[in-house]
Short mmCIF file of C-alpha atoms in Angstrom, two decimals:
data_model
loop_
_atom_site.label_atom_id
_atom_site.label_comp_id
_atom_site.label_asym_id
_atom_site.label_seq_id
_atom_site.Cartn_x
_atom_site.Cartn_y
_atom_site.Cartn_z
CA UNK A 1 -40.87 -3.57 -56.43
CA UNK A 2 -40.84 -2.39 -52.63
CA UNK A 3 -42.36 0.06 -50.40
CA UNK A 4 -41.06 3.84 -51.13
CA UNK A 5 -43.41 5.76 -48.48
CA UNK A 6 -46.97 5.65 -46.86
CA UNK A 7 -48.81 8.87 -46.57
CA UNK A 8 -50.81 10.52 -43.32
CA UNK A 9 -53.14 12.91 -44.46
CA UNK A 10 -53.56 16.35 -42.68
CA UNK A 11 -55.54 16.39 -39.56
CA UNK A 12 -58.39 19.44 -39.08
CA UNK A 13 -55.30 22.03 -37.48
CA UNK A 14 -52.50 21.74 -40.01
CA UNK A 15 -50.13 19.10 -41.59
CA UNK A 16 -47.80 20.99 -39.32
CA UNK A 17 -49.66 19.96 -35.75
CA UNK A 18 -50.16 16.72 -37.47
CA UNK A 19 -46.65 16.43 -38.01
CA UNK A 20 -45.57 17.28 -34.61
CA UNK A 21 -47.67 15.00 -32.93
CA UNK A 22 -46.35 11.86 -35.25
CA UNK A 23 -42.61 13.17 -34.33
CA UNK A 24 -43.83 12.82 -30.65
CA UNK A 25 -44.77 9.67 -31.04
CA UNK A 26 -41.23 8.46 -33.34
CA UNK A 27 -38.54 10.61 -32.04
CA UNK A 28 -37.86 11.78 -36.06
CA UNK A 29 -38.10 15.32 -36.69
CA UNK A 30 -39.43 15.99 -40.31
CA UNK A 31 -38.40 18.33 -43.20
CA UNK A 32 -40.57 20.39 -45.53
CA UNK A 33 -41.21 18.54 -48.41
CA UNK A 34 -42.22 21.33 -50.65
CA UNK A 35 -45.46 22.06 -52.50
CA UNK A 36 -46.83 19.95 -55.46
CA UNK A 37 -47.38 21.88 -57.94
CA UNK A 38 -49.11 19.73 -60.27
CA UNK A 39 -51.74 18.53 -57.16
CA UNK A 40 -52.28 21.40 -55.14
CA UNK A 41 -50.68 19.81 -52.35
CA UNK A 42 -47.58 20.12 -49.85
CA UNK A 43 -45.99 17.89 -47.33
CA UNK A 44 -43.65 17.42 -44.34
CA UNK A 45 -40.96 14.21 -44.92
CA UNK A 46 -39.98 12.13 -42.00
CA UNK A 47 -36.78 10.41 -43.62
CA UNK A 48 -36.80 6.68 -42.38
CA UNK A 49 -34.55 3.52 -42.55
CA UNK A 50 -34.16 1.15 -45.40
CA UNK A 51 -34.97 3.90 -48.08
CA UNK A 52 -38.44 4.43 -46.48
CA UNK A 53 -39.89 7.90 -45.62
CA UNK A 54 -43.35 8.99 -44.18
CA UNK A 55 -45.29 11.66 -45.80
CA UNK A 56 -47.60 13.89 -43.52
CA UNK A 57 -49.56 15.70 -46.88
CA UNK A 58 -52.34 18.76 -46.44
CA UNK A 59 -54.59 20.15 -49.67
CA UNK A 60 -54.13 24.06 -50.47
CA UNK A 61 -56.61 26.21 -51.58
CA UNK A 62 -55.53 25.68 -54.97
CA UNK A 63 -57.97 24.45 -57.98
CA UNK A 64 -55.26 21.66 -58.90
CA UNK A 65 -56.33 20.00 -55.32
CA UNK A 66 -59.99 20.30 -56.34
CA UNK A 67 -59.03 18.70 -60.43
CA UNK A 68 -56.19 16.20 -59.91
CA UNK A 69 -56.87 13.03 -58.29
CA UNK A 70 -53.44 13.20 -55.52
CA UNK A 71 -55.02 16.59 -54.69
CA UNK A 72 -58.40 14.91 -54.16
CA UNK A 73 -57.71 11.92 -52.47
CA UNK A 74 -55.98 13.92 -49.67
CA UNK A 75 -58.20 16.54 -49.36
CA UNK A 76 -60.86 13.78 -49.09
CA UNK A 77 -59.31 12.15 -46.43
CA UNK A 78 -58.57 15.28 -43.94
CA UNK A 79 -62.01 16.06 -44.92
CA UNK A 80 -62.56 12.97 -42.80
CA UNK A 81 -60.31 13.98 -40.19
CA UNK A 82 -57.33 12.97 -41.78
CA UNK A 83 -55.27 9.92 -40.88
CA UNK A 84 -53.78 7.39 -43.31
CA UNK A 85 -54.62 8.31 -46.78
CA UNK A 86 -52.53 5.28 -48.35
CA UNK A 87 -48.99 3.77 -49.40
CA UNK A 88 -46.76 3.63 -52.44
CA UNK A 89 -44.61 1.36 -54.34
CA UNK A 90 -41.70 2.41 -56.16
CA UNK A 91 -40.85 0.43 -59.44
CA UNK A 92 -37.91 0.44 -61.64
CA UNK A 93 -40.23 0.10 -64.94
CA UNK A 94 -43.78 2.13 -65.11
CA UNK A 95 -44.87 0.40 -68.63
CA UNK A 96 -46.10 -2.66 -67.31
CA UNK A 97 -48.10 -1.07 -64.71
CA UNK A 98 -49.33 1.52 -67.40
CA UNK A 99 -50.18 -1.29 -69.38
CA UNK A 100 -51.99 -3.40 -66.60
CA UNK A 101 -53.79 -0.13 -65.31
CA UNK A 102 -54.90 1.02 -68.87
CA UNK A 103 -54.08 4.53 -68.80
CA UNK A 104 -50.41 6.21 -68.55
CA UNK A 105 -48.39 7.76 -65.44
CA UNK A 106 -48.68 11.59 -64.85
CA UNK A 107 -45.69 13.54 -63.93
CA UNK A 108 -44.72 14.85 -60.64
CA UNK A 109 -42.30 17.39 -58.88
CA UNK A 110 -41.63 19.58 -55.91
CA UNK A 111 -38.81 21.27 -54.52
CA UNK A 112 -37.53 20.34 -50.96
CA UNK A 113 -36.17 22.01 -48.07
CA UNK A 114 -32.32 21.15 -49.73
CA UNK A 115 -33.43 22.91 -52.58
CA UNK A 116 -32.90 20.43 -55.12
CA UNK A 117 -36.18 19.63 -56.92
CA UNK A 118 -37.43 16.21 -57.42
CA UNK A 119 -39.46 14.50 -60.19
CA UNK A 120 -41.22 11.62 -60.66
CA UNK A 121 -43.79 10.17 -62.18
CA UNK A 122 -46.81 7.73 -60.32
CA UNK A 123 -49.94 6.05 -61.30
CA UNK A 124 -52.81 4.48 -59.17
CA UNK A 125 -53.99 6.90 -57.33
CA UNK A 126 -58.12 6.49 -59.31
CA UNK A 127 -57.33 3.09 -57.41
CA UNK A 128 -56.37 4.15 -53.96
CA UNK A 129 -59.56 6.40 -54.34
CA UNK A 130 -61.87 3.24 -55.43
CA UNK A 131 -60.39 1.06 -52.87
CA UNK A 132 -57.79 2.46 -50.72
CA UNK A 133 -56.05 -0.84 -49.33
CA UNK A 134 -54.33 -0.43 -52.94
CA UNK A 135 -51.13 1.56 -53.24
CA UNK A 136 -50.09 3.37 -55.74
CA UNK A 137 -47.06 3.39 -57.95
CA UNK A 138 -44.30 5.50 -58.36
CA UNK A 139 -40.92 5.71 -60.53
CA UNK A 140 -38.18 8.28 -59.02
CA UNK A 141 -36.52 10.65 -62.21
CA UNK A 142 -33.39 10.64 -60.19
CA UNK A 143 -31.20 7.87 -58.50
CA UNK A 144 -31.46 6.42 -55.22
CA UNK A 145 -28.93 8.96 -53.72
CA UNK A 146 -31.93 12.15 -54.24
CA UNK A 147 -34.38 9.94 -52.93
CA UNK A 148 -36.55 11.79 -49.88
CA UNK A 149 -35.52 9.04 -47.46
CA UNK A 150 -31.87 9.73 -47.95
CA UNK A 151 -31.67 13.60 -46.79
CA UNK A 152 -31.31 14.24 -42.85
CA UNK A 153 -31.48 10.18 -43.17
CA UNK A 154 -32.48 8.69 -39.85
CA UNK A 155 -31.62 5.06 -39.38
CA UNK A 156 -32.78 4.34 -36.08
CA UNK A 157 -36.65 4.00 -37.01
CA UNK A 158 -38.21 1.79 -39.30
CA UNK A 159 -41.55 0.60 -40.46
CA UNK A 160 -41.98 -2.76 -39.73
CA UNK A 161 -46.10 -3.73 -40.71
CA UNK A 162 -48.67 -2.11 -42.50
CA UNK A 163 -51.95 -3.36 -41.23
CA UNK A 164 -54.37 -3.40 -43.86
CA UNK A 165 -58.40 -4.15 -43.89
CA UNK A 166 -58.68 -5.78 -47.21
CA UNK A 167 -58.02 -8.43 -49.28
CA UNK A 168 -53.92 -9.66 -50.04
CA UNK A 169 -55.67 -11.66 -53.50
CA UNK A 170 -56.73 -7.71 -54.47
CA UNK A 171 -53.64 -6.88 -53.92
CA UNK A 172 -51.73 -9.20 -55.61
CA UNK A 173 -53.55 -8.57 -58.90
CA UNK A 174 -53.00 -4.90 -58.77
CA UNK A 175 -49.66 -5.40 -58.00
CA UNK A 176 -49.52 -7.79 -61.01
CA UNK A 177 -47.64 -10.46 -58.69
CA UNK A 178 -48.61 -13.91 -57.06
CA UNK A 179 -45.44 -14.07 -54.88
CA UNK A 180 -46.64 -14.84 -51.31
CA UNK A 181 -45.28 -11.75 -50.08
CA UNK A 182 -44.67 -9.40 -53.15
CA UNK A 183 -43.31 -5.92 -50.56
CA UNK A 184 -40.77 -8.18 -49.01
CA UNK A 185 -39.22 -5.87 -46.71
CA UNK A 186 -42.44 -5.07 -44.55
CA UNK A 187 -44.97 -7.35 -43.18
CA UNK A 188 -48.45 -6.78 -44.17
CA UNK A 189 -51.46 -7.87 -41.71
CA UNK A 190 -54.52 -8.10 -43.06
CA UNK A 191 -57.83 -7.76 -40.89
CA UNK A 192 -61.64 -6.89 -41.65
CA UNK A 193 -61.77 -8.63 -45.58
CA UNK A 194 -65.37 -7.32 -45.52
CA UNK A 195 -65.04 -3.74 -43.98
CA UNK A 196 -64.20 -0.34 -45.03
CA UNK A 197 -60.82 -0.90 -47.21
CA UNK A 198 -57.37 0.93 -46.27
CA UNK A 199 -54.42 1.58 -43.88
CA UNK A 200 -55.40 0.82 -40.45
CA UNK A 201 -52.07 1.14 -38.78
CA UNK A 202 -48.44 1.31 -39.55
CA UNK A 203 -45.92 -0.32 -36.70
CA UNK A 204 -42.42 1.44 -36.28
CA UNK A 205 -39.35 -0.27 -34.75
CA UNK A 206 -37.83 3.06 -32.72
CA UNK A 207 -34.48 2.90 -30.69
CA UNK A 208 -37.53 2.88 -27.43
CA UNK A 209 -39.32 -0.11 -29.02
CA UNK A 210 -41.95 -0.35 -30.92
CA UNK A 211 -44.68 2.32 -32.04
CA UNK A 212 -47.88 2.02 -33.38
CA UNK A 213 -49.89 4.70 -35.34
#
């Protein structure tokens, strides 16, 4: 189990200004990511280190973004003004999680800018939407070569902590884990237990130091 990406939902002019502004900010130029079919959604990829990317996703006008809940929860959340919509965890086995969840992984696929399509499938997102400090899951079709982080790969930025407002016992159970720090590869800081749930920031480590959105 690690972290596979965290997602920015579209601000009110465009996942495209929204895009350029975060590339400001981390010296990483994104890629079109290609339009979910299946959710009614597209997004820009900013390929990161250590088999990370960031996702900057808008809603279409398309009834799947209306009926699925990917295409909801992002459409709710640049509704809002956009920002941090949530993060996901890639897993190597989706039954347990299925299992644990109570309800079974949908499929997903889009075609990048290389023009090789990708497919997956994920689960969680009804739980990102109840209480968005929760990630959702996801298990890559392909290997680890064709994952998003790994084309126009750019080494030189990382993310270093997600700051959360929530609870790390919440997350353990949804994660199914007690290990004392069950993403190993990020930090996690957790502030307001009691607030609104979800992504406050995410830290970067950048070849200028370090950047906070």
């Amino acid at each position: 189990m690690k972290l596979d990406h965290v997602s920015f939902a579209s601000e009110p002019d465009g996942y495209r200004a929204t895009a350029e502004r975060i590339s400001e900010k981390l010296g990483v130029v994104p890629y079109d990511g290609g339009v979910h079919p299946r959710f009614g959604t597209r997004n820009l990829i900013f390929p990161l280190a250590n088999g990370h990317y960031l996702e900057v996703v808008e809603a279409l006008e398309h009834p799947a973004a209306l009926s699925t809940p990917f295409g909801q929860a992002v459409r709710a959340r640049s509704e809002l003004g956009g920002g941090w919509m949530g993060w996901c965890v890639s897993v190597d086995d989706l039954a347990a999680v299925e299992s644990r969840l109570e309800r079974k992984a949908v499929d997903g696929n889009r075609t990048p800018e290389s023009g090789l399509e990708l497919r997956w499938l994920q689960i969680g997102i009804k739980g990102l939407i109840a209480d968005p400090q929760l990630p959702f899951f996801i298990k890559w079709s392909a290997d680890s070569s064709q994952h998003p982080s790994t084309y126009k790969t750019n080494s030189a930025v990382a993310i270093d902590t997600l700051q959360i407002a929530g609870d790390r016992d919440r997350l353990r159970d949804w994660l199914g884990t007690q290990d004392a720090k069950p993403i190993p590869e990020i930090n996690i800081d957790w502030s307001a237990p009691h607030g609104t749930p979800g992504i406050m920031s995410v830290s970067f480590e950048t070849q200028n130091g370090p950047v906070v959105i």
